[in-house]
Every structure is written in structure tokens, then in C-alpha cells.
Amino acid sequence: MVVSGSAVSREITATYIQDECTLQMLLKVPPNFPLRNVEVDANKTIGVTEKRYRRWALQIMRMLNTEEGGSILDALMLWKQNVDKEYEGVEPCPVCYAVIDPKTRKMPTLQCKTCGNRFHGACLSKWFQSSGKSQCVLCQQPWSGIDISRRK
């Protein structure tokens, strides 16, 4: 994670790089903080559902804007922990060798019922077209998979 800030604009940017994709969070600290709340702008949500990213932003705002109070460093570390957990244990797609698909910016969501490996939908489709078969890339069994994104 790379963190940068500007005293003039009162903004702090945290950047997290996964494969070729970048996630970013921007904290805007108003001049009259703590009378006004810190704003959290987390619009680069590559590989993370919008619902989950909103929950993370709310956690951070609650941490910074309540009387319990947390520091900016605490908020940045919470965001990093959330992102780390999101990608923890996610194996790269066996077709493109990336955790996040560079085109769709999503994680592998199609899982083979036989071997358990996960693939990006676009990669699997391309594999089926180029091989002329509808078999799993790794175990070579007839494809019988599930979309794990629907189970969350």
C-alpha cells in the first residue's frame, strides 16, 4: 500500500496494487475537522463489490467521525486489512494467471465442481472457444461449474 497526502488540499490517498489493477481510497479532511466529518471516497473498487466497499467506507467514517475516534493511520490500516482479507487465499485464474481480470476487473467466480479451481468467466469462455471443448482447463472433465459470486 502506498499513501500520499497534500496539506494544501487536505486529502490523503491510499493506493493498493493487485496484479495490474489499482484500488484507491481518498480521505478528505475538512478544515474544521472534527466539527465536520471526514469524507471517504472509495470509487476505485476493482474486484470488490460496491456493497462491500460501501461497508468499508462506513466503517472508516465511523472510526474517524465518532467520539471513540481513531486516527487517520488507524483508518488506512483498517482499509488495508479489509482489502487483504478480500484477496486472501484467492488463487489466480489458471487461464490468464491473474487474480483480477484486466478487462472486466473482477475476481475468478466460476468454480469447477470437480477440481474446485476458479476461473474468470471471460477466460473460461475463451478457453471453450479456442479448444473446441467444454472441459475444465485443468482436470479436463466435462465442465460442471458453479458461479460462486451468487453464494455471497
mmCIF file of C-alpha atoms in Angstrom:
data_model
loop_
_atom_site.group_PDB
_atom_site.id
_atom_site.type_symbol
_atom_site.label_atom_id
_atom_site.label_comp_id
_atom_site.label_asym_id
_atom_site.label_seq_id
_atom_site.Cartn_x
_atom_site.Cartn_y
_atom_site.Cartn_z
ATOM 1 C CA MET A 1 0.000 0.000 0.000
ATOM 2 C CA VAL A 2 1.257 3.452 -0.904
ATOM 3 C CA VAL A 3 -0.019 6.503 0.981
ATOM 4 C CA SER A 4 0.338 10.108 -0.149
ATOM 5 C CA GLY A 5 -1.126 13.321 1.146
ATOM 6 C CA SER A 6 -1.460 17.002 0.498
ATOM 7 C CA ALA A 7 -1.588 19.598 3.269
ATOM 8 C CA VAL A 8 -3.000 22.161 0.820
ATOM 9 C CA SER A 9 -5.970 20.097 -0.402
ATOM 10 C CA ARG A 10 -6.221 18.242 2.947
ATOM 11 C CA GLU A 11 -6.524 14.929 1.105
ATOM 12 C CA ILE A 12 -4.901 11.591 1.813
ATOM 13 C CA THR A 13 -4.761 8.946 -0.889
ATOM 14 C CA ALA A 14 -4.097 5.266 -0.213
ATOM 15 C CA THR A 15 -3.284 3.089 -3.222
ATOM 16 C CA TYR A 16 -3.274 -0.708 -3.199
ATOM 17 C CA ILE A 17 -1.947 -2.582 -6.239
ATOM 18 C CA GLN A 18 -3.076 -6.138 -7.030
ATOM 19 C CA ASP A 19 -1.761 -7.649 -10.265
ATOM 20 C CA GLU A 20 -2.185 -4.914 -12.889
ATOM 21 C CA CYS A 21 -5.137 -3.267 -11.136
ATOM 22 C CA THR A 22 -5.151 -0.439 -8.630
ATOM 23 C CA LEU A 23 -7.584 0.168 -5.768
ATOM 24 C CA GLN A 24 -7.707 3.616 -4.278
ATOM 25 C CA MET A 25 -9.230 5.346 -1.294
ATOM 26 C CA LEU A 26 -9.319 9.095 -0.760
ATOM 27 C CA LEU A 27 -9.830 10.724 2.643
ATOM 28 C CA LYS A 28 -10.883 14.378 2.558
ATOM 29 C CA VAL A 29 -10.270 16.126 5.873
ATOM 30 C CA PRO A 30 -12.297 19.346 6.172
ATOM 31 C CA PRO A 31 -10.532 22.439 7.533
ATOM 32 C CA ASN A 32 -12.825 22.478 10.566
ATOM 33 C CA PHE A 33 -12.340 18.794 11.467
ATOM 34 C CA PRO A 34 -13.577 17.397 13.915
ATOM 35 C CA LEU A 35 -16.595 19.713 13.718
ATOM 36 C CA ARG A 36 -17.238 18.413 10.198
ATOM 37 C CA ASN A 37 -16.810 14.784 9.210
ATOM 38 C CA VAL A 38 -14.015 13.297 7.161
ATOM 39 C CA GLU A 39 -15.268 12.216 3.741
ATOM 40 C CA VAL A 40 -14.284 8.820 2.360
ATOM 41 C CA ASP A 41 -14.205 8.438 -1.406
ATOM 42 C CA ALA A 42 -13.519 4.886 -2.476
ATOM 43 C CA ASN A 43 -14.619 4.913 -6.088
ATOM 44 C CA LYS A 44 -11.965 2.588 -7.490
ATOM 45 C CA THR A 45 -13.453 -0.721 -6.385
ATOM 46 C CA ILE A 46 -11.734 -3.175 -8.684
ATOM 47 C CA GLY A 47 -12.614 -6.746 -7.805
ATOM 48 C CA VAL A 48 -14.707 -5.681 -4.789
ATOM 49 C CA THR A 49 -18.489 -5.452 -4.801
ATOM 50 C CA GLU A 50 -19.972 -1.989 -4.351
ATOM 51 C CA LYS A 51 -21.923 -3.157 -1.303
ATOM 52 C CA ARG A 52 -18.755 -4.373 0.428
ATOM 53 C CA TYR A 53 -16.837 -1.219 -0.461
ATOM 54 C CA ARG A 54 -19.646 0.949 0.954
ATOM 55 C CA ARG A 55 -19.497 -1.047 4.188
ATOM 56 C CA TRP A 56 -15.741 -0.441 4.386
ATOM 57 C CA ALA A 57 -16.250 3.303 3.807
ATOM 58 C CA LEU A 58 -18.870 3.394 6.586
ATOM 59 C CA GLN A 59 -16.507 1.589 8.968
ATOM 60 C CA ILE A 60 -13.805 4.149 8.228
ATOM 61 C CA MET A 61 -16.148 7.141 8.576
ATOM 62 C CA ARG A 62 -17.476 5.764 11.865
ATOM 63 C CA MET A 63 -13.926 5.249 13.115
ATOM 64 C CA LEU A 64 -12.845 8.796 12.231
ATOM 65 C CA ASN A 65 -16.036 10.702 12.993
ATOM 66 C CA THR A 66 -17.219 9.325 16.334
ATOM 67 C CA GLU A 67 -16.192 10.251 19.832
ATOM 68 C CA GLU A 68 -14.321 6.951 20.189
ATOM 69 C CA GLY A 69 -12.194 8.354 17.419
ATOM 70 C CA GLY A 70 -9.463 6.722 15.520
ATOM 71 C CA SER A 71 -6.507 8.210 13.767
ATOM 72 C CA ILE A 72 -6.074 8.520 10.024
ATOM 73 C CA LEU A 73 -3.430 5.804 10.307
ATOM 74 C CA ASP A 74 -5.958 3.508 12.020
ATOM 75 C CA ALA A 75 -8.426 4.152 9.180
ATOM 76 C CA LEU A 76 -5.821 3.410 6.496
ATOM 77 C CA MET A 77 -4.775 0.205 8.251
ATOM 78 C CA LEU A 78 -8.424 -0.897 8.557
ATOM 79 C CA TRP A 79 -8.883 -0.351 4.809
ATOM 80 C CA LYS A 80 -5.696 -2.319 4.050
ATOM 81 C CA GLN A 81 -6.822 -5.186 6.318
ATOM 82 C CA ASN A 82 -10.187 -5.304 4.532
ATOM 83 C CA VAL A 83 -8.523 -5.389 1.110
ATOM 84 C CA ASP A 84 -6.012 -8.031 2.250
ATOM 85 C CA LYS A 85 -8.854 -10.229 3.540
ATOM 86 C CA GLU A 86 -10.745 -9.786 0.276
ATOM 87 C CA TYR A 87 -7.840 -11.172 -1.764
ATOM 88 C CA GLU A 88 -6.556 -13.647 0.844
ATOM 89 C CA GLY A 89 -6.498 -17.183 -0.475
ATOM 90 C CA VAL A 90 -7.763 -16.206 -3.922
ATOM 91 C CA GLU A 91 -5.769 -18.153 -6.457
ATOM 92 C CA PRO A 92 -5.049 -16.657 -9.879
ATOM 93 C CA CYS A 93 -7.175 -17.781 -12.809
ATOM 94 C CA PRO A 94 -5.380 -20.741 -14.462
ATOM 95 C CA VAL A 95 -6.078 -19.292 -17.926
ATOM 96 C CA CYS A 96 -4.794 -15.699 -17.587
ATOM 97 C CA TYR A 97 -2.710 -16.177 -14.388
ATOM 98 C CA ALA A 98 -4.229 -13.067 -12.755
ATOM 99 C CA VAL A 99 -6.370 -12.685 -9.635
ATOM 100 C CA ILE A 100 -8.217 -9.726 -11.174
ATOM 101 C CA ASP A 101 -9.249 -9.922 -14.817
ATOM 102 C CA PRO A 102 -7.583 -6.938 -16.522
ATOM 103 C CA LYS A 103 -10.611 -6.322 -18.771
ATOM 104 C CA THR A 104 -13.616 -6.944 -16.501
ATOM 105 C CA ARG A 105 -11.733 -6.070 -13.271
ATOM 106 C CA LYS A 106 -13.369 -8.951 -11.414
ATOM 107 C CA MET A 107 -12.029 -11.903 -9.472
ATOM 108 C CA PRO A 108 -12.494 -15.516 -10.635
ATOM 109 C CA THR A 109 -16.093 -16.505 -9.884
ATOM 110 C CA LEU A 110 -16.697 -19.708 -11.843
ATOM 111 C CA GLN A 111 -15.631 -22.795 -9.909
ATOM 112 C CA CYS A 112 -15.247 -26.290 -11.344
ATOM 113 C CA LYS A 113 -17.314 -28.755 -9.298
ATOM 114 C CA THR A 114 -14.764 -31.496 -9.966
ATOM 115 C CA CYS A 115 -11.383 -29.923 -9.140
ATOM 116 C CA GLY A 116 -12.503 -26.750 -7.344
ATOM 117 C CA ASN A 117 -10.381 -24.347 -9.400
ATOM 118 C CA ARG A 118 -11.815 -20.902 -10.112
ATOM 119 C CA PHE A 119 -11.830 -19.067 -13.418
ATOM 120 C CA HIS A 120 -12.851 -15.691 -14.822
ATOM 121 C CA GLY A 121 -15.973 -16.074 -16.957
ATOM 122 C CA ALA A 122 -14.353 -14.414 -19.982
ATOM 123 C CA CYS A 123 -11.246 -16.602 -19.699
ATOM 124 C CA LEU A 124 -13.290 -19.799 -19.492
ATOM 125 C CA SER A 125 -15.409 -18.739 -22.457
ATOM 126 C CA LYS A 126 -12.282 -18.011 -24.495
ATOM 127 C CA TRP A 127 -10.856 -21.404 -23.469
ATOM 128 C CA PHE A 128 -14.016 -23.237 -24.602
ATOM 129 C CA GLN A 129 -13.955 -21.421 -27.953
ATOM 130 C CA SER A 130 -10.264 -21.931 -28.676
ATOM 131 C CA SER A 131 -10.131 -25.588 -27.579
ATOM 132 C CA GLY A 132 -13.442 -26.559 -29.171
ATOM 133 C CA LYS A 133 -14.263 -28.455 -25.965
ATOM 134 C CA SER A 134 -16.372 -27.771 -22.928
ATOM 135 C CA GLN A 135 -13.981 -29.295 -20.428
ATOM 136 C CA CYS A 136 -12.284 -27.844 -17.383
ATOM 137 C CA VAL A 137 -8.916 -26.293 -18.238
ATOM 138 C CA LEU A 138 -7.097 -28.243 -15.523
ATOM 139 C CA CYS A 139 -8.880 -31.506 -14.742
ATOM 140 C CA GLN A 140 -10.181 -31.992 -18.320
ATOM 141 C CA GLN A 141 -13.525 -33.259 -17.041
ATOM 142 C CA PRO A 142 -16.732 -32.105 -18.760
ATOM 143 C CA TRP A 143 -17.464 -28.635 -17.391
ATOM 144 C CA SER A 144 -19.817 -28.616 -14.479
ATOM 145 C CA GLY A 145 -19.301 -25.433 -12.567
ATOM 146 C CA ILE A 146 -20.980 -23.024 -10.214
ATOM 147 C CA ASP A 147 -20.953 -19.250 -10.003
ATOM 148 C CA ILE A 148 -19.594 -18.556 -6.514
ATOM 149 C CA SER A 149 -20.401 -14.831 -6.720
ATOM 150 C CA ARG A 150 -24.089 -15.698 -6.284
ATOM 151 C CA ARG A 151 -23.431 -17.525 -2.984
ATOM 152 C CA LYS A 152 -22.089 -14.446 -1.124
#
